């Protein structure tokens, strides 16, 4: 085991992680560390592979290569790529939310939070048998679970709507509920996939408060995918930047935001500053690209019928959602290319990616 | 007529013109549809040749009836329905609803008088007006009874709605007693009453309750966990054959075999579930369907054990908890022990209460389980399986428990069925049974016990009622058997209910826990599951 980081300092260590879908390398040789008690942000343009990293960490995908180690505060350590899907939240205490919100929309808010405490309640109810006969131990545990649910409803500012169906909530509240539900599993690592996508500034501010509160009071570390730079810069302690499945930068928010590779790839710092970089790079398309905000189309998938498709279709992407990939290929590579002034060949990744719009050929810009 | 057909005039056409035009269209469409179905009939003559008989008269009647029906609906029905929604300008009140106009006191009194008169004159009627007219009068009597009951229900609808469950259970418990009492009064003898009650308790009561129980069992799998199971009848068969075989071969008592049959069905549920539950949606449906057929084929072909399609007969009756039996020849026959008149009705009434208790047990367990973590996990699974896994729920075992629990109740119902029939054969466990049970669950509103019970009553009771409509023979000739139309009516009823209430009779969902107040969840938020 790579012990370069002391064990109780790092909660999550991702080492040489690769994930290939057929010919497409969604993540290539990614290594990073998330420290305990910190908010680590994972950023990058659309299609960079952030959600795929989450799906590998939470066991929805089995990575092609690499090792994901989780160190719990009690000293136990789990190799997440080897655990079955449902044991990752249950034993390794990793909880997650989804980019396209996945609530139990026909159940009330309270029920959503009670389902999250399933394993605990299952034990308390003697795997249903004792509970069926109304044993007092179960009744106590179920009262406690309602208390915990209420606690998180209060934190998420949703307690007034506890008895309404989750599908009836406005978008921002659904996001907060999903976070509250994840917290009800009692996680040590909370993975949030674009929690601020589609939120208005007020909801976004409420989310920031909630996340800071979680970090400070519950002791959970947070791994965050975010497009909203105000959120990332304000609350994260550590930023990892992905582009086309590769890490292009890693460090404090300050250092990341001044990294020219990151600026070119993704970040909006100052419009003029970006433009200088862009004119250096010589790609006008990037300017268009930066105007594209986070896509707001990540609503919960429409009600599906018995005839709906297999699970893998719906992991990570709501039906019909297509990942749009940046028009040019890797901007970071363009910066590199510029500095080495060598004409770039289209990378094999760009050709392997069928969804890359090739409307405007990059044509070896420099 | 050319004027009304002109589409340009669509906007200004009066309801009358529109109705005429739509009646013409409807007539034309039904002519096109039925010209081959009804207009022509193929048959064989004496020398086995194919002959074509034409039935133009019937065709014309059907087409004209369709056109008139459409005309009446567009000309009067639609404006009426629209007017029901317009409030009076002066008072701001909605017009009296169709129901309150339909259920009025004078009509109620007339109906009550009719019922009493016709019941009192029951025996002498045929003599006075001839058997043909007596049939119609009996039908009129049935209609009046229904009208009277509907009036009562309508006027007490608020009370009934508030206490539906309690009233329903009370009505079910009192039902055999009431039937015997009414029939005894009518024939002025207890024995006659008991004898007459057989049909009502057995064909209606027990039959409906078996389906209620089966549908409640399937509801756990389909309605709660959202797994589409098209082979539920397989577990019913396992339960029935478990009792039939062990009961006839080893003479074990029903009270031992009932739990054994349930356990066996649950075991088969797990056995089937393990490989199958990783499939979803259409695939799961097809594999469960195949499983149901496999069980039936095994029952047909494994002659040494199951006696093939001839079935198993002489299945022992249920005893009164071992204290009394229902066999006339036994020394502890119930009539001998209690010193009452002999009648086969005791057994039926006992069976009625037995299946009622089993059905209520199913309901009770379902209600309890829904409030337990496992039941909540079932519903969460129906809503979103991926979210379940992200919360650490083992979806495989959760699905398996749903499958096994549903199968167990199917097994209970099956062993009861075997005990009631005294005979089982593979013919009772065809796919159609699975389909009917599933249809009841869907019609009732997936997940809702009350809705499902009502749906079973309407569907199974409705088809039983068809047997009563003997007077129709007078209209359609002596060859007419209304029972043959039961699937047609079943299908029509389903289409109508699904148009009227797409989520079934009871579409709302009761939350399993609440913080401040219990609010039903509207069906627009719940999901049906992915299979
Ligand atoms: N299940 C899958 N099968 C094939 N390709 C996938 C799958 N999941 C993700 N991808 C691809 O991997 C790349 C990264 O996607 P994703 O992780 O969703 O990006 P991000 O979350 O950073 O926007 C995309 O090109 C996407 O199309
Ligand atoms: Mg994503």
Short mmCIF file of N, CA and C in Angstrom, two decimals, chain A residues 60 85-86 89 96 98 102 104-108 110-111 114-116 118-119 121-122 125 128 131-132 134 138 146 150 159 162-165 167-168 181 185 303-309 311 314-315, chain B residues 222 226 228 280-282 368-369 371-374 376-377 379-380 383-384 386-394 398 446 503 509-517 519 521 525-531:
data_model
loop_
_atom_site.label_atom_id
_atom_site.label_comp_id
_atom_site.label_asym_id
_atom_site.label_seq_id
_atom_site.Cartn_x
_atom_site.Cartn_y
_atom_site.Cartn_z
N UNK A 60 -20.44 1.58 -8.47
CA UNK A 60 -21.37 1.37 -9.57
C UNK A 60 -20.64 0.88 -10.81
N UNK A 85 -21.21 -3.34 -4.54
CA UNK A 85 -21.85 -2.04 -4.60
C UNK A 85 -22.51 -1.58 -3.30
N UNK A 86 -23.39 -2.41 -2.75
CA UNK A 86 -24.17 -1.94 -1.61
C UNK A 86 -23.38 -1.95 -0.32
N UNK A 89 -21.51 1.84 0.89
CA UNK A 89 -22.14 2.72 1.88
C UNK A 89 -22.29 2.03 3.24
N UNK A 96 -23.28 8.95 -1.34
CA UNK A 96 -23.17 9.79 -2.51
C UNK A 96 -24.52 10.38 -2.91
N UNK A 98 -26.44 12.09 -6.63
CA UNK A 98 -26.35 11.87 -8.07
C UNK A 98 -26.49 13.18 -8.82
N UNK A 102 -31.70 11.57 -7.63
CA UNK A 102 -32.40 10.29 -7.50
C UNK A 102 -33.03 10.20 -6.13
N UNK A 104 -36.60 9.12 -3.83
CA UNK A 104 -37.76 8.24 -3.91
C UNK A 104 -38.96 9.16 -4.00
N UNK A 105 -39.31 9.56 -5.22
CA UNK A 105 -40.19 10.72 -5.36
C UNK A 105 -41.60 10.45 -4.84
N UNK A 106 -42.02 9.20 -4.82
CA UNK A 106 -43.37 8.91 -4.32
C UNK A 106 -43.42 8.71 -2.82
N UNK A 107 -42.29 8.83 -2.15
CA UNK A 107 -42.28 8.67 -0.70
C UNK A 107 -42.08 10.04 -0.07
N UNK A 108 -42.52 10.19 1.17
CA UNK A 108 -42.39 11.49 1.80
C UNK A 108 -40.93 11.75 2.16
N UNK A 110 -39.69 12.34 5.03
CA UNK A 110 -39.31 11.56 6.20
C UNK A 110 -38.99 10.12 5.79
N UNK A 111 -39.84 9.55 4.93
CA UNK A 111 -39.61 8.17 4.50
C UNK A 111 -38.29 8.05 3.75
N UNK A 114 -35.73 7.75 6.25
CA UNK A 114 -35.78 6.48 7.00
C UNK A 114 -35.21 5.34 6.15
N UNK A 115 -35.49 5.38 4.85
CA UNK A 115 -34.92 4.35 3.99
C UNK A 115 -33.40 4.38 4.07
N UNK A 116 -32.86 5.59 4.20
CA UNK A 116 -31.40 5.72 4.27
C UNK A 116 -30.84 5.03 5.51
N UNK A 118 -31.73 2.18 6.57
CA UNK A 118 -32.22 0.81 6.43
C UNK A 118 -31.40 -0.21 7.22
N UNK A 119 -30.07 -0.20 7.01
CA UNK A 119 -29.27 -1.27 7.61
C UNK A 119 -29.33 -1.25 9.12
N UNK A 121 -31.76 -0.02 10.98
CA UNK A 121 -33.10 -0.43 11.43
C UNK A 121 -33.33 -1.92 11.19
N UNK A 122 -32.75 -2.43 10.13
CA UNK A 122 -32.91 -3.85 9.84
C UNK A 122 -32.35 -4.67 10.99
N UNK A 125 -34.53 -4.39 14.03
CA UNK A 125 -35.80 -5.12 13.96
C UNK A 125 -35.56 -6.62 13.88
N UNK A 128 -36.50 -8.00 10.64
CA UNK A 128 -37.95 -7.95 10.46
C UNK A 128 -38.70 -8.81 11.46
N UNK A 131 -39.28 -7.22 14.89
CA UNK A 131 -40.06 -6.01 14.70
C UNK A 131 -41.51 -6.31 14.40
N UNK A 132 -41.74 -7.42 13.69
CA UNK A 132 -43.11 -7.79 13.33
C UNK A 132 -43.95 -8.01 14.58
N UNK A 134 -43.42 -6.40 17.31
CA UNK A 134 -43.43 -5.18 18.11
C UNK A 134 -42.48 -5.18 19.30
N UNK A 138 -36.89 -2.52 18.83
CA UNK A 138 -37.12 -1.96 17.51
C UNK A 138 -37.86 -0.63 17.62
N UNK A 146 -36.25 8.35 13.52
CA UNK A 146 -37.08 9.51 13.18
C UNK A 146 -36.41 10.78 13.71
N UNK A 150 -35.22 13.90 11.55
CA UNK A 150 -35.67 15.25 11.86
C UNK A 150 -34.48 16.20 11.97
N UNK A 159 -37.85 20.85 7.31
CA UNK A 159 -38.68 20.15 8.29
C UNK A 159 -40.16 20.48 8.12
N UNK A 162 -41.83 17.86 5.82
CA UNK A 162 -41.46 16.47 6.10
C UNK A 162 -42.47 15.46 5.59
N UNK A 163 -43.75 15.81 5.55
CA UNK A 163 -44.77 14.83 5.18
C UNK A 163 -45.25 14.97 3.75
N UNK A 164 -44.52 15.76 2.95
CA UNK A 164 -44.88 15.88 1.54
C UNK A 164 -44.06 14.89 0.72
N UNK A 165 -44.59 14.49 -0.43
CA UNK A 165 -43.78 13.62 -1.29
C UNK A 165 -42.55 14.35 -1.81
N UNK A 167 -41.09 14.17 -4.57
CA UNK A 167 -41.20 14.64 -5.94
C UNK A 167 -41.87 16.00 -6.05
N UNK A 168 -42.49 16.44 -4.96
CA UNK A 168 -43.24 17.69 -4.97
C UNK A 168 -42.34 18.89 -4.62
N UNK A 181 -30.39 12.90 2.91
CA UNK A 181 -30.58 11.46 2.87
C UNK A 181 -29.24 10.75 2.91
N UNK A 185 -27.15 8.06 6.31
CA UNK A 185 -26.47 6.77 6.37
C UNK A 185 -25.28 6.83 7.31
N UNK A 303 -40.94 9.40 -15.03
CA UNK A 303 -41.43 8.13 -14.52
C UNK A 303 -41.29 7.05 -15.58
N UNK A 304 -40.70 5.95 -15.20
CA UNK A 304 -40.45 4.93 -16.20
C UNK A 304 -41.35 3.75 -15.93
N UNK A 305 -41.54 2.94 -16.92
CA UNK A 305 -42.50 1.87 -16.80
C UNK A 305 -41.79 0.55 -16.59
N UNK A 306 -42.54 -0.51 -16.55
CA UNK A 306 -41.97 -1.84 -16.47
C UNK A 306 -41.05 -2.10 -17.64
N UNK A 307 -41.30 -1.39 -18.70
CA UNK A 307 -40.56 -1.67 -19.91
C UNK A 307 -39.28 -0.86 -19.99
N UNK A 308 -38.89 -0.22 -18.90
CA UNK A 308 -37.70 0.62 -18.94
C UNK A 308 -36.46 -0.25 -19.14
N UNK A 309 -35.39 0.39 -19.55
CA UNK A 309 -34.18 -0.33 -19.91
C UNK A 309 -33.40 -0.83 -18.72
N UNK A 311 -30.31 -1.32 -15.84
CA UNK A 311 -29.78 -0.37 -14.87
C UNK A 311 -28.67 0.48 -15.46
N UNK A 314 -28.99 3.89 -16.82
CA UNK A 314 -29.43 5.05 -16.08
C UNK A 314 -28.43 5.51 -15.04
N UNK A 315 -27.33 4.81 -14.89
CA UNK A 315 -26.37 5.25 -13.89
C UNK A 315 -25.72 6.54 -14.37
N UNK B 222 -45.61 -7.00 -6.84
CA UNK B 222 -45.80 -6.05 -7.95
C UNK B 222 -46.05 -4.64 -7.42
N UNK B 226 -42.44 -3.52 -6.94
CA UNK B 226 -42.36 -3.11 -8.34
C UNK B 226 -41.73 -4.16 -9.24
N UNK B 228 -42.41 -7.11 -11.78
CA UNK B 228 -43.53 -7.63 -12.56
C UNK B 228 -43.45 -9.15 -12.61
N UNK B 280 -34.46 -7.48 -15.28
CA UNK B 280 -35.38 -6.40 -14.98
C UNK B 280 -36.43 -6.30 -16.06
N UNK B 281 -37.54 -5.66 -15.67
CA UNK B 281 -38.56 -5.28 -16.64
C UNK B 281 -39.07 -6.45 -17.44
N UNK B 282 -39.04 -6.29 -18.74
CA UNK B 282 -39.62 -7.28 -19.65
C UNK B 282 -39.01 -8.65 -19.43
N UNK B 368 -48.16 -4.32 8.37
CA UNK B 368 -47.04 -4.29 9.32
C UNK B 368 -45.71 -4.16 8.60
N UNK B 369 -45.55 -4.97 7.55
CA UNK B 369 -44.26 -4.97 6.85
C UNK B 369 -43.97 -3.63 6.19
N UNK B 371 -44.48 -0.83 7.28
CA UNK B 371 -43.93 0.13 8.25
C UNK B 371 -42.59 -0.31 8.79
N UNK B 372 -42.15 -1.48 8.36
CA UNK B 372 -40.85 -1.97 8.81
C UNK B 372 -39.80 -1.58 7.78
N UNK B 373 -38.53 -1.63 8.18
CA UNK B 373 -37.49 -1.24 7.20
C UNK B 373 -37.58 -2.04 5.91
N UNK B 374 -37.91 -3.32 6.01
CA UNK B 374 -37.89 -4.12 4.78
C UNK B 374 -38.99 -3.66 3.82
N UNK B 376 -40.29 -0.65 3.68
CA UNK B 376 -39.89 0.64 3.10
C UNK B 376 -38.87 0.43 2.00
N UNK B 377 -37.97 -0.55 2.23
CA UNK B 377 -36.96 -0.81 1.20
C UNK B 377 -37.63 -1.33 -0.07
N UNK B 379 -40.56 -0.51 -1.21
CA UNK B 379 -41.12 0.62 -1.95
C UNK B 379 -40.03 1.51 -2.52
N UNK B 380 -38.94 1.65 -1.77
CA UNK B 380 -37.83 2.45 -2.28
C UNK B 380 -37.26 1.80 -3.54
N UNK B 383 -39.25 2.73 -6.37
CA UNK B 383 -39.05 4.12 -6.78
C UNK B 383 -37.72 4.30 -7.50
N UNK B 384 -36.64 3.75 -6.94
CA UNK B 384 -35.33 3.95 -7.57
C UNK B 384 -34.33 2.94 -7.01
N UNK B 386 -31.24 2.28 -8.05
CA UNK B 386 -29.86 2.73 -7.94
C UNK B 386 -29.66 3.54 -6.67
N UNK B 387 -30.64 4.40 -6.37
CA UNK B 387 -30.53 5.16 -5.12
C UNK B 387 -30.50 4.21 -3.94
N UNK B 388 -31.26 3.13 -4.00
CA UNK B 388 -31.24 2.15 -2.91
C UNK B 388 -29.85 1.62 -2.69
N UNK B 389 -29.19 1.26 -3.80
CA UNK B 389 -27.86 0.70 -3.64
C UNK B 389 -26.89 1.74 -3.09
N UNK B 390 -27.10 2.99 -3.47
CA UNK B 390 -26.20 4.03 -2.96
C UNK B 390 -26.42 4.26 -1.47
N UNK B 391 -27.51 3.74 -0.92
CA UNK B 391 -27.76 3.89 0.51
C UNK B 391 -27.38 2.62 1.27
N UNK B 392 -26.76 1.69 0.58
CA UNK B 392 -26.30 0.48 1.27
C UNK B 392 -27.34 -0.60 1.42
N UNK B 393 -28.42 -0.52 0.64
CA UNK B 393 -29.44 -1.56 0.73
C UNK B 393 -29.06 -2.68 -0.22
N UNK B 394 -29.05 -3.90 0.30
CA UNK B 394 -28.75 -5.04 -0.55
C UNK B 394 -29.99 -5.35 -1.37
N UNK B 398 -33.35 -7.89 -0.73
CA UNK B 398 -34.62 -7.19 -0.56
C UNK B 398 -35.65 -7.70 -1.56
N UNK B 446 -51.96 -0.17 -7.62
CA UNK B 446 -50.88 -0.97 -7.09
C UNK B 446 -50.47 -0.47 -5.70
N UNK B 503 -54.41 5.01 -12.60
CA UNK B 503 -53.64 4.37 -11.54
C UNK B 503 -54.48 3.41 -10.71
N UNK B 509 -51.11 6.90 -2.30
CA UNK B 509 -50.28 6.03 -1.47
C UNK B 509 -50.28 6.57 -0.05
N UNK B 510 -50.47 5.66 0.90
CA UNK B 510 -50.42 6.05 2.31
C UNK B 510 -48.97 6.08 2.76
N UNK B 511 -48.48 7.19 3.30
CA UNK B 511 -47.10 7.15 3.80
C UNK B 511 -46.99 6.21 5.00
N UNK B 512 -45.79 5.65 5.19
CA UNK B 512 -45.62 4.67 6.26
C UNK B 512 -45.20 5.31 7.56
N UNK B 513 -44.82 6.57 7.52
CA UNK B 513 -44.43 7.26 8.76
C UNK B 513 -44.69 8.74 8.54
N UNK B 514 -44.92 9.46 9.60
CA UNK B 514 -45.14 10.89 9.42
C UNK B 514 -44.65 11.64 10.64
N UNK B 515 -44.34 12.91 10.43
CA UNK B 515 -43.82 13.73 11.52
C UNK B 515 -44.95 14.51 12.17
N UNK B 516 -45.76 15.20 11.33
CA UNK B 516 -46.85 16.00 11.88
C UNK B 516 -48.20 15.48 11.46
N UNK B 517 -48.42 15.32 10.19
CA UNK B 517 -49.72 14.81 9.77
C UNK B 517 -49.55 13.83 8.63
N UNK B 519 -50.40 12.58 5.23
CA UNK B 519 -51.02 13.04 3.98
C UNK B 519 -50.82 11.97 2.94
N UNK B 521 -50.07 10.38 -0.54
CA UNK B 521 -49.20 10.82 -1.62
C UNK B 521 -49.92 10.62 -2.95
N UNK B 525 -46.70 11.11 -8.24
CA UNK B 525 -45.30 11.05 -7.80
C UNK B 525 -44.78 9.63 -7.71
N UNK B 526 -45.68 8.66 -7.46
CA UNK B 526 -45.19 7.30 -7.26
C UNK B 526 -44.83 6.68 -8.61
N UNK B 527 -43.96 5.69 -8.54
CA UNK B 527 -43.54 5.01 -9.76
C UNK B 527 -44.00 3.58 -9.72
N UNK B 528 -43.96 2.94 -10.88
CA UNK B 528 -44.43 1.56 -10.96
C UNK B 528 -43.29 0.58 -10.84
N UNK B 529 -42.07 1.04 -10.88
CA UNK B 529 -40.94 0.13 -10.80
C UNK B 529 -40.49 -0.27 -12.19
N UNK B 530 -39.29 -0.78 -12.24
CA UNK B 530 -38.72 -1.16 -13.53
C UNK B 530 -38.87 -2.64 -13.78
N UNK B 531 -39.56 -3.33 -12.92
CA UNK B 531 -39.64 -4.77 -13.09
C UNK B 531 -38.90 -5.41 -11.94
#
